[in-house]
Short mmCIF file of C-alpha atoms in Angstrom, two decimals:
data_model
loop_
_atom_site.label_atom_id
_atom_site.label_comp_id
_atom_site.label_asym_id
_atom_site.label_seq_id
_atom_site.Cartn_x
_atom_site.Cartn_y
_atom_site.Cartn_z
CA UNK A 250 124.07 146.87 90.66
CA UNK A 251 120.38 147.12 89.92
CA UNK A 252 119.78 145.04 86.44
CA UNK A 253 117.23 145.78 83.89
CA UNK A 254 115.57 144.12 81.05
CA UNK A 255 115.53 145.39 77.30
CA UNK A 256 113.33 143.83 74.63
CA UNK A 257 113.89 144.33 71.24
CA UNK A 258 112.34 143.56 67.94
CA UNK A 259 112.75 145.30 64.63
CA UNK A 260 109.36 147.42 64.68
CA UNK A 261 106.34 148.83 62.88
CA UNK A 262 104.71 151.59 61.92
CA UNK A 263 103.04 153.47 63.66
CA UNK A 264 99.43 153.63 61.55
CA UNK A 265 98.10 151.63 58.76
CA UNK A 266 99.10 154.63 56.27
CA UNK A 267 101.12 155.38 52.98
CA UNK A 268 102.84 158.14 55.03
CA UNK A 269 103.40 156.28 58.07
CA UNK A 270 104.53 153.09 56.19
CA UNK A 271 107.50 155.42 54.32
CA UNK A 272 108.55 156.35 57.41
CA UNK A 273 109.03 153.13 58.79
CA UNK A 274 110.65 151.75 55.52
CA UNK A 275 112.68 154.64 54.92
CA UNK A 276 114.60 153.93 58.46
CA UNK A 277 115.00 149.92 57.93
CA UNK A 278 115.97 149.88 54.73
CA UNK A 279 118.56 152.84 55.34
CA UNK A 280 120.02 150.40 57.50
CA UNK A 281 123.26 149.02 56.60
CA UNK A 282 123.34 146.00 58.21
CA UNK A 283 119.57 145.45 56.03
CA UNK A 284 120.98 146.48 52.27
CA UNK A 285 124.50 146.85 51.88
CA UNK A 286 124.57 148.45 48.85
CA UNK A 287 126.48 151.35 47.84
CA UNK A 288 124.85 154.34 49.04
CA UNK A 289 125.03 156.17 45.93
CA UNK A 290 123.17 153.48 43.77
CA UNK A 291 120.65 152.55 47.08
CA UNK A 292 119.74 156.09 47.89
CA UNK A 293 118.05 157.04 44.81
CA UNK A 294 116.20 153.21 44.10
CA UNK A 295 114.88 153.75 47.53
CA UNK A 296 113.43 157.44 47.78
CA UNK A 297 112.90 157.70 43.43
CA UNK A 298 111.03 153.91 43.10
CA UNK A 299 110.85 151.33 46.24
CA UNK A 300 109.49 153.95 48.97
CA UNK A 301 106.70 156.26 46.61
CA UNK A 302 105.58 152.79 45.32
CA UNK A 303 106.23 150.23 47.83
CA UNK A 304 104.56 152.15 50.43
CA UNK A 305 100.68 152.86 49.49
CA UNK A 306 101.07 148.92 48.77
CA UNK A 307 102.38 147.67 51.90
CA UNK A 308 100.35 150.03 54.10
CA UNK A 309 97.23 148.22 52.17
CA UNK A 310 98.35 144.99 53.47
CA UNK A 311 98.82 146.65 57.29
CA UNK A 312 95.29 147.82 57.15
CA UNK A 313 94.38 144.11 56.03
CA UNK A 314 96.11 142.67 59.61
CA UNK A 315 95.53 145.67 61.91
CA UNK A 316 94.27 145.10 65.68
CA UNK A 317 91.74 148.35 66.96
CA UNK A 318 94.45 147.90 69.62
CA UNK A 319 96.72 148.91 67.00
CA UNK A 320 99.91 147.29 64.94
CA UNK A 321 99.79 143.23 66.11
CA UNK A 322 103.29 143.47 66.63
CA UNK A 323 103.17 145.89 69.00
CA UNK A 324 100.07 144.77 70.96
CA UNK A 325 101.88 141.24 71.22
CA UNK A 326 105.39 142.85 72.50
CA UNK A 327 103.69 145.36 75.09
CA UNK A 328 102.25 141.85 76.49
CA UNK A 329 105.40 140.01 76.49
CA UNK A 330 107.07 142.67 78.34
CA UNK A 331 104.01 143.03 81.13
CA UNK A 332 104.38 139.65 81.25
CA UNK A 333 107.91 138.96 81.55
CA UNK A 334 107.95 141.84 84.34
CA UNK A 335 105.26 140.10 86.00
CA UNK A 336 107.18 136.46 86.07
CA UNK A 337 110.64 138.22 87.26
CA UNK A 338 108.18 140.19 90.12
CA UNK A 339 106.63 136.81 91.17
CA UNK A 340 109.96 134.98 91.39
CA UNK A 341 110.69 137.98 93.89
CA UNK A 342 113.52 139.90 91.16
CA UNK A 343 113.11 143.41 90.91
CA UNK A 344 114.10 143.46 87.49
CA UNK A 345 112.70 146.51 85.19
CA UNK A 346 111.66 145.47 81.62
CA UNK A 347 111.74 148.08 78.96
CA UNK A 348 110.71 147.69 75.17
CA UNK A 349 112.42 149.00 72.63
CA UNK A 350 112.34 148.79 68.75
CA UNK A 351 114.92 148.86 65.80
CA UNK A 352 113.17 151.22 64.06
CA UNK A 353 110.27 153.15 65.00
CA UNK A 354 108.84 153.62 68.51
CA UNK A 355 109.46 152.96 71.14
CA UNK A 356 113.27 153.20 69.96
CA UNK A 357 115.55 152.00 72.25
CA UNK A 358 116.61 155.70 73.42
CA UNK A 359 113.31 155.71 74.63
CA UNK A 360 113.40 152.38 76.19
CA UNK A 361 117.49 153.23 77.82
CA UNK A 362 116.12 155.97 79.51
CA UNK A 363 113.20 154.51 80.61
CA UNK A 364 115.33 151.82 82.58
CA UNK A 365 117.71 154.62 83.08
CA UNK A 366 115.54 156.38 85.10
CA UNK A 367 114.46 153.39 86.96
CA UNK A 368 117.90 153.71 88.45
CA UNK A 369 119.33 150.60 86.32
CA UNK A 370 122.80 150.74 85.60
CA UNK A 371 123.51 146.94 84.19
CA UNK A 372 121.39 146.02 81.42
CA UNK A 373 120.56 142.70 79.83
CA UNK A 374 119.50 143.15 76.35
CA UNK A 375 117.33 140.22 74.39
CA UNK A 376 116.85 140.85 70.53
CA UNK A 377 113.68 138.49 70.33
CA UNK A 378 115.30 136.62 67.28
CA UNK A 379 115.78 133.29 68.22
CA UNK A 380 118.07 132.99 64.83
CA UNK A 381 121.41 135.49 64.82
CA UNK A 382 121.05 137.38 61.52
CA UNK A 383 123.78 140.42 61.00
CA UNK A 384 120.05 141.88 59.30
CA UNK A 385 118.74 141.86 62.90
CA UNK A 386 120.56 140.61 65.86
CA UNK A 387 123.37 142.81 64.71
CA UNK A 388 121.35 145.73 64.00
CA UNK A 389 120.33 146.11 67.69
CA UNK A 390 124.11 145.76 68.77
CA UNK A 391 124.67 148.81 66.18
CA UNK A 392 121.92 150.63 67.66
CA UNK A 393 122.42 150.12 71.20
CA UNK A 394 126.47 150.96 70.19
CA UNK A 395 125.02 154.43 68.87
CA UNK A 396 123.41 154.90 72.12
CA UNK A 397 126.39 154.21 74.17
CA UNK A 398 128.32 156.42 72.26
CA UNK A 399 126.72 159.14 74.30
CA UNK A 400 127.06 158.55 77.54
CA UNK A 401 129.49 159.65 79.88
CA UNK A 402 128.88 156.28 82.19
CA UNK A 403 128.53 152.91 80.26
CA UNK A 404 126.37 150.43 82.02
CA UNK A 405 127.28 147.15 82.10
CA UNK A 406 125.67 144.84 80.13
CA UNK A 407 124.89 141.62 78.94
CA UNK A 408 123.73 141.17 74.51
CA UNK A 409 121.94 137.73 74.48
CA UNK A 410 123.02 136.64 71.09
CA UNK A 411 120.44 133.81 70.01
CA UNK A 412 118.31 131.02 71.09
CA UNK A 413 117.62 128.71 68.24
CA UNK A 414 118.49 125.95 70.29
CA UNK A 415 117.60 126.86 73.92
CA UNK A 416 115.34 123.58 75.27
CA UNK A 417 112.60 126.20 76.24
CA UNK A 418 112.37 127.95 73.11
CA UNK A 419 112.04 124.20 71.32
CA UNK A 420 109.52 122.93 74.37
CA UNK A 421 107.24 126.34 73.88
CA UNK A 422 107.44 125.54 69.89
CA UNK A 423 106.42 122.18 70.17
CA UNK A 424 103.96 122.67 72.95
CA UNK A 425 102.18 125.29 70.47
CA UNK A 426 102.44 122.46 67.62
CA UNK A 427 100.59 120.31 69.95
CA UNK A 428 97.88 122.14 70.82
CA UNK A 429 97.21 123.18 67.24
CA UNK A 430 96.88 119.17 66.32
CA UNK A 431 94.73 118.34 69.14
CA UNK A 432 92.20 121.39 68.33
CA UNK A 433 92.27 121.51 64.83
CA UNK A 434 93.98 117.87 63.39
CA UNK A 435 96.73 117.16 62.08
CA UNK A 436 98.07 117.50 58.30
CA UNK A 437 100.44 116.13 56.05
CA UNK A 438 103.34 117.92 56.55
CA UNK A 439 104.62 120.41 58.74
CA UNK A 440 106.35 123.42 56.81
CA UNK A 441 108.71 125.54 58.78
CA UNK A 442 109.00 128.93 57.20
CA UNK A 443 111.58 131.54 58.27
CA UNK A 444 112.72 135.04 56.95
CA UNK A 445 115.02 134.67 54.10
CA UNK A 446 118.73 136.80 54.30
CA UNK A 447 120.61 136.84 50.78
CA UNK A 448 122.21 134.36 50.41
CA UNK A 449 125.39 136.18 49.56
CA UNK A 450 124.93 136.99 53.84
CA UNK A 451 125.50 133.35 54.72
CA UNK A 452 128.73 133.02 52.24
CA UNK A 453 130.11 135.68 54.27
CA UNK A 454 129.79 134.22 57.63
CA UNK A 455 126.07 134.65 58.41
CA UNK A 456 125.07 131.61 59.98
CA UNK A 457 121.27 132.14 60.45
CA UNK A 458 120.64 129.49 57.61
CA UNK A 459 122.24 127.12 59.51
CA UNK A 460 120.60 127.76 63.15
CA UNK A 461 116.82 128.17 61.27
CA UNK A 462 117.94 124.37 59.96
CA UNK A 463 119.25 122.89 63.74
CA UNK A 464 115.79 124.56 64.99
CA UNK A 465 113.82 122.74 62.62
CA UNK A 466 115.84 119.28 63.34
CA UNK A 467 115.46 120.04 66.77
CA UNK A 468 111.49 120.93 66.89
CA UNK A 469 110.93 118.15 64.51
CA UNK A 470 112.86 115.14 67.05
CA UNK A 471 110.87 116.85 69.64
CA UNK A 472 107.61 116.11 67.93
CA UNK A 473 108.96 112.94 66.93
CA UNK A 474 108.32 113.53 63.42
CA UNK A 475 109.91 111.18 60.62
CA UNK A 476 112.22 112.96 58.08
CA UNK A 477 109.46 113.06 55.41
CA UNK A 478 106.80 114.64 57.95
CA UNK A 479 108.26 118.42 57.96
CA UNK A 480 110.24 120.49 55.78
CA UNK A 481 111.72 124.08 56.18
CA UNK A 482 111.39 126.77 53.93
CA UNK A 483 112.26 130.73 53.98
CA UNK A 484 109.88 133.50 53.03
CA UNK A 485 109.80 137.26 52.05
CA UNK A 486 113.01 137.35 49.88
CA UNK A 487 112.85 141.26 48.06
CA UNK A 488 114.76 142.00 45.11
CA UNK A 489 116.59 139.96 42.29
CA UNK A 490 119.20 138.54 44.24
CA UNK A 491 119.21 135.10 45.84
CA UNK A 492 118.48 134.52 48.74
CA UNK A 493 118.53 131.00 51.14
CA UNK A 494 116.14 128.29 49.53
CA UNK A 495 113.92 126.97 49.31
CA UNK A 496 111.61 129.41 48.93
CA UNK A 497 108.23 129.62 50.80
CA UNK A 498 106.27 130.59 48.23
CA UNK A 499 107.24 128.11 45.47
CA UNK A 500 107.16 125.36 47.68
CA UNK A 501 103.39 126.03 48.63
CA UNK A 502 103.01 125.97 44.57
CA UNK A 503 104.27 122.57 44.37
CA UNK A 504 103.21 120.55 47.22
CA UNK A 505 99.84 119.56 45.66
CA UNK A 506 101.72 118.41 43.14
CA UNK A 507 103.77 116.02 45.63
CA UNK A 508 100.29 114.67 46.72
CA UNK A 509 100.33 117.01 49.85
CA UNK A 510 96.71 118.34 50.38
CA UNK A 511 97.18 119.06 54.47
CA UNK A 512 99.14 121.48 55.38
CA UNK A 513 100.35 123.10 58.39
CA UNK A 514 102.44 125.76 58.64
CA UNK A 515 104.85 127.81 61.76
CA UNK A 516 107.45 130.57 61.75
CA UNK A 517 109.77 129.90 64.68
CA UNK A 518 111.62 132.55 63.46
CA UNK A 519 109.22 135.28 64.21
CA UNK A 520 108.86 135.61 68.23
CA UNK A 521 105.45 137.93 67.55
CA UNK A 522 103.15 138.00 65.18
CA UNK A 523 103.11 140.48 62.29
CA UNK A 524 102.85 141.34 58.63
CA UNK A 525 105.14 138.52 57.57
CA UNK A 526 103.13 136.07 59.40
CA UNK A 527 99.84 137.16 59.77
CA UNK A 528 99.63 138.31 56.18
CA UNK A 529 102.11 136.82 53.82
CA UNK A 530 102.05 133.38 55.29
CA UNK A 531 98.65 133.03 56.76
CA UNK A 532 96.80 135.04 53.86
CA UNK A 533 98.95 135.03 50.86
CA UNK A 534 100.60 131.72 50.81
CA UNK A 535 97.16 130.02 51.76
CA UNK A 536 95.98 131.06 48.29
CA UNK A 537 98.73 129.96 46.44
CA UNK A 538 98.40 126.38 48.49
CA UNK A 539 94.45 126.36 47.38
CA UNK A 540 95.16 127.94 44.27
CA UNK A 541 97.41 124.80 43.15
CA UNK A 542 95.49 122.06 44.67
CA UNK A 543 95.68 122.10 48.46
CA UNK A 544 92.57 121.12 50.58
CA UNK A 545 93.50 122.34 54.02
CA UNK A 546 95.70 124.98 54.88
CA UNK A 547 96.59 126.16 59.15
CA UNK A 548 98.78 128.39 60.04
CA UNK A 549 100.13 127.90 63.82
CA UNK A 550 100.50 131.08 65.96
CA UNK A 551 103.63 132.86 66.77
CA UNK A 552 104.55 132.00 70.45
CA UNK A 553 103.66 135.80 71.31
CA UNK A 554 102.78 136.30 75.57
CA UNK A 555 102.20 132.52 75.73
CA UNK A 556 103.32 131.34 79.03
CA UNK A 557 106.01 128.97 77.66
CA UNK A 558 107.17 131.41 75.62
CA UNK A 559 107.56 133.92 78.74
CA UNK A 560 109.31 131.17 80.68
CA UNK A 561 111.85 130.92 78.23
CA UNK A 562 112.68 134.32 77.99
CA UNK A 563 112.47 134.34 81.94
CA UNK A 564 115.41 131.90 82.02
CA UNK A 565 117.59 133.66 79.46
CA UNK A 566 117.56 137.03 81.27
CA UNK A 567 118.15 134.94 84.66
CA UNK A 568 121.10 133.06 83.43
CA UNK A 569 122.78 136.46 82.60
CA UNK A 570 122.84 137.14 86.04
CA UNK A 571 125.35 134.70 87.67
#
C-alpha cells in the first residue's frame, strides 16, 4: 500500500478583509463540535450580531499580523509540509504530504485528492494539535468522516490523536525556550498560555485541560524549572460562559502586582503561528503586562518549520507505519 501524509490545522482566511474574514468565521463557528448551541438560538446571534460586527474587527487585527507572503499561518504550514516531505524523501520514504485545513483552503477535499491522485490509498492523518480538544482534534475526524462518506473505496488510515507528551514535541519546546534565553535573557517567570475550551467541555469528558497541564509539568522538568518559575494560563475565551482558568489576560494584569516585571511567554498549544499568537499574545497581552507595571515582556515563537519541530512530526507519521 502506498501511504500518504495529511496535515491539518484549523485555517484562515484567505485575505486580510471584512468579507473574507465572514467567510472564514461563518464556517468555524457553524461548526458543531466549536458552539454547541441550539441552532435556532446560534443561527441568528451569529449572522444578525457576531459575524456583521465581529468581522470588520477581526479582519483589522489580520491586516495588523499579515506576511506579503500572505496569512502567517499558512506561510508557516506550506513550510512544514515542504519540509516534512523533504525529511521522509531524505530518509529514502516515498511518502506524499498533503495540507489540508478545517475550514477554508486548502480543505481537506482538496488535500484527499491531492494524495489521491498521487496514487495513495492508506493515509496517515496528523491534526497539528498537540492537545486533543473535541473543538479541534475532533473536528478533523468529522471532516475527514464527511469525506469518506463519499467514496466508494475507503483507504486505510491511521488519525494521530495527540502529542502533548511525545519526548520530541517537549525536546523541540524546550530547545526553542533555550535559545530564546541565551539570545535575549532570561525573565522571571515563564507563562504557558494555551487556547481556552468552555469549561463546561472538560466536565463532559474533554480532557485538553488536563494534557495542556502534563505539557507544562513536562516542559517545565525539562527546563529544570522550580515550581514557582512557570505558570500556565489559557487565552482567547469568547462569550459569557466559563471557560478553563486561569485566564491569560487577567493574569498578565496581575503579575506586576506579584513583583513579576520579566516576563516570558510560549503557546505550546499552537503548532504555527497566527492571530492568537502573533496578535493577542504577542501584541495585546504585552500592553496589558506594561500597562500594569511590567518592564520586559518576550514572546517565544511557535515551533513552526523548525527542524526539531519537523523531526517530531517525522517520527509520529513513521511510527504509524509498523
Amino acid at each position: 500500500m502506498k501511504t500518504g501524509v495529511l496535515l491539518v490545522n484549523l485555517g484562515t482566511p484567505s485575505a486580510p478583509t471584512a468579507k473574507a474574514v465572514k467567510t472564514f468565521l461563518s464556517q468555524f463557528l457553524h461548526d458543531r463540535r466549536v458552539v454547541d448551541v441550539p441552532r435556532a438560538l446560534w443561527c441568528p446571534l451569529l449572522h444578525g450580531i457576531i459575524l456583521p460586527f465581529r468581522s470588520p474587527r477581526v479582519a483589522r487585527l489580520y491586516q495588523s499580523i499579515w506576511w506579503e507572503e500572505g496569512s502567517p499561518l499558512m506561510v508557516i504550514s506550506r513550510r512544514q509540509q515542504a519540509a516534512l516531505a523533504e525529511a521522509l524523501n531524505e530518509a529514502g520514504i516515498d511518502m506524499p504530504v498533503a495540507l489540508g485545513m478545517s475550514y477554508g483552503e486548502p480543505s481537506l477535499a482538496t488535500a484527499w485528492q491531492e494524495l489521491k491522485s498521487a496514487g495513495v490509498d492508506r493515509v496517515v492523518l496528523l491534526p497539528l494539535y498537540p492537545q486533543y480538544s473535541v473543538s479541534t482534534t475532533a473536528s478533523v475526524f468529522d471532516g475527514w468522516a464527511r469525506l469518506m462518506k463519499k467514496e466508494r473505496l475507503v483507504p486505510a488510515f491511521r488519525f494521530i490523536h495527540d502529542y502533548h507528551d511525545h519526548s520530541g514535541y517537549i525536546q523541540a519546546l524546550a530547545e526553542s525556550v533555550r535559545r530564546h534565553w541565551e539570545q535575549h535573557g532570561r525573565g522571571e517567570l515563564l507563562l504557558l498560555s494555551y487556547h481556552g475550551i468552555p469549561r463546561r467541555y472538560e466536565d463532559e469528558g474533554d480532557p485538553y485541560g488536563q494534557q495542556c497541564h502534563r505539557t507544562s509539568e513536562l516542559l517545565a522538568a525539562e527546563l529544570g524549572l522550580e515550581r514557582h518559575q512557570w505558570r500556565t494560563t489559557f487565552q482567547s475565551r469568547f462569550g459569557r460562559e466559563e471557560w478553563l482558568q486561569p485566564y491569560t489576560d487577567d493574569t498578565m494584569k496581575a503579575l506586576p502586582g506579584e513583583g513579576i516585571k520579566r516576563l516570558d511567554v510560549i503557546c505550546p498549544a499552537f503548532s504555527a503561528d497566527c492571530l492568537e499568537t502573533l496578535e493577542e499574545i504577542a501584541e495585546q497581552n504585552r500592553e496589558l503586562f506594561m500597562a500594569s507595571g511590567g518592564e520586559a515582556y518576550h514572546y517565544i515563537p511557535a515551533l513552526n518549520d523548525q527542524l526539531a519541530h519537523i523531526r517530531m512530526m517525522m517520527d509520529l507519521v513513521c511510527r504509524e507505519l509498523v
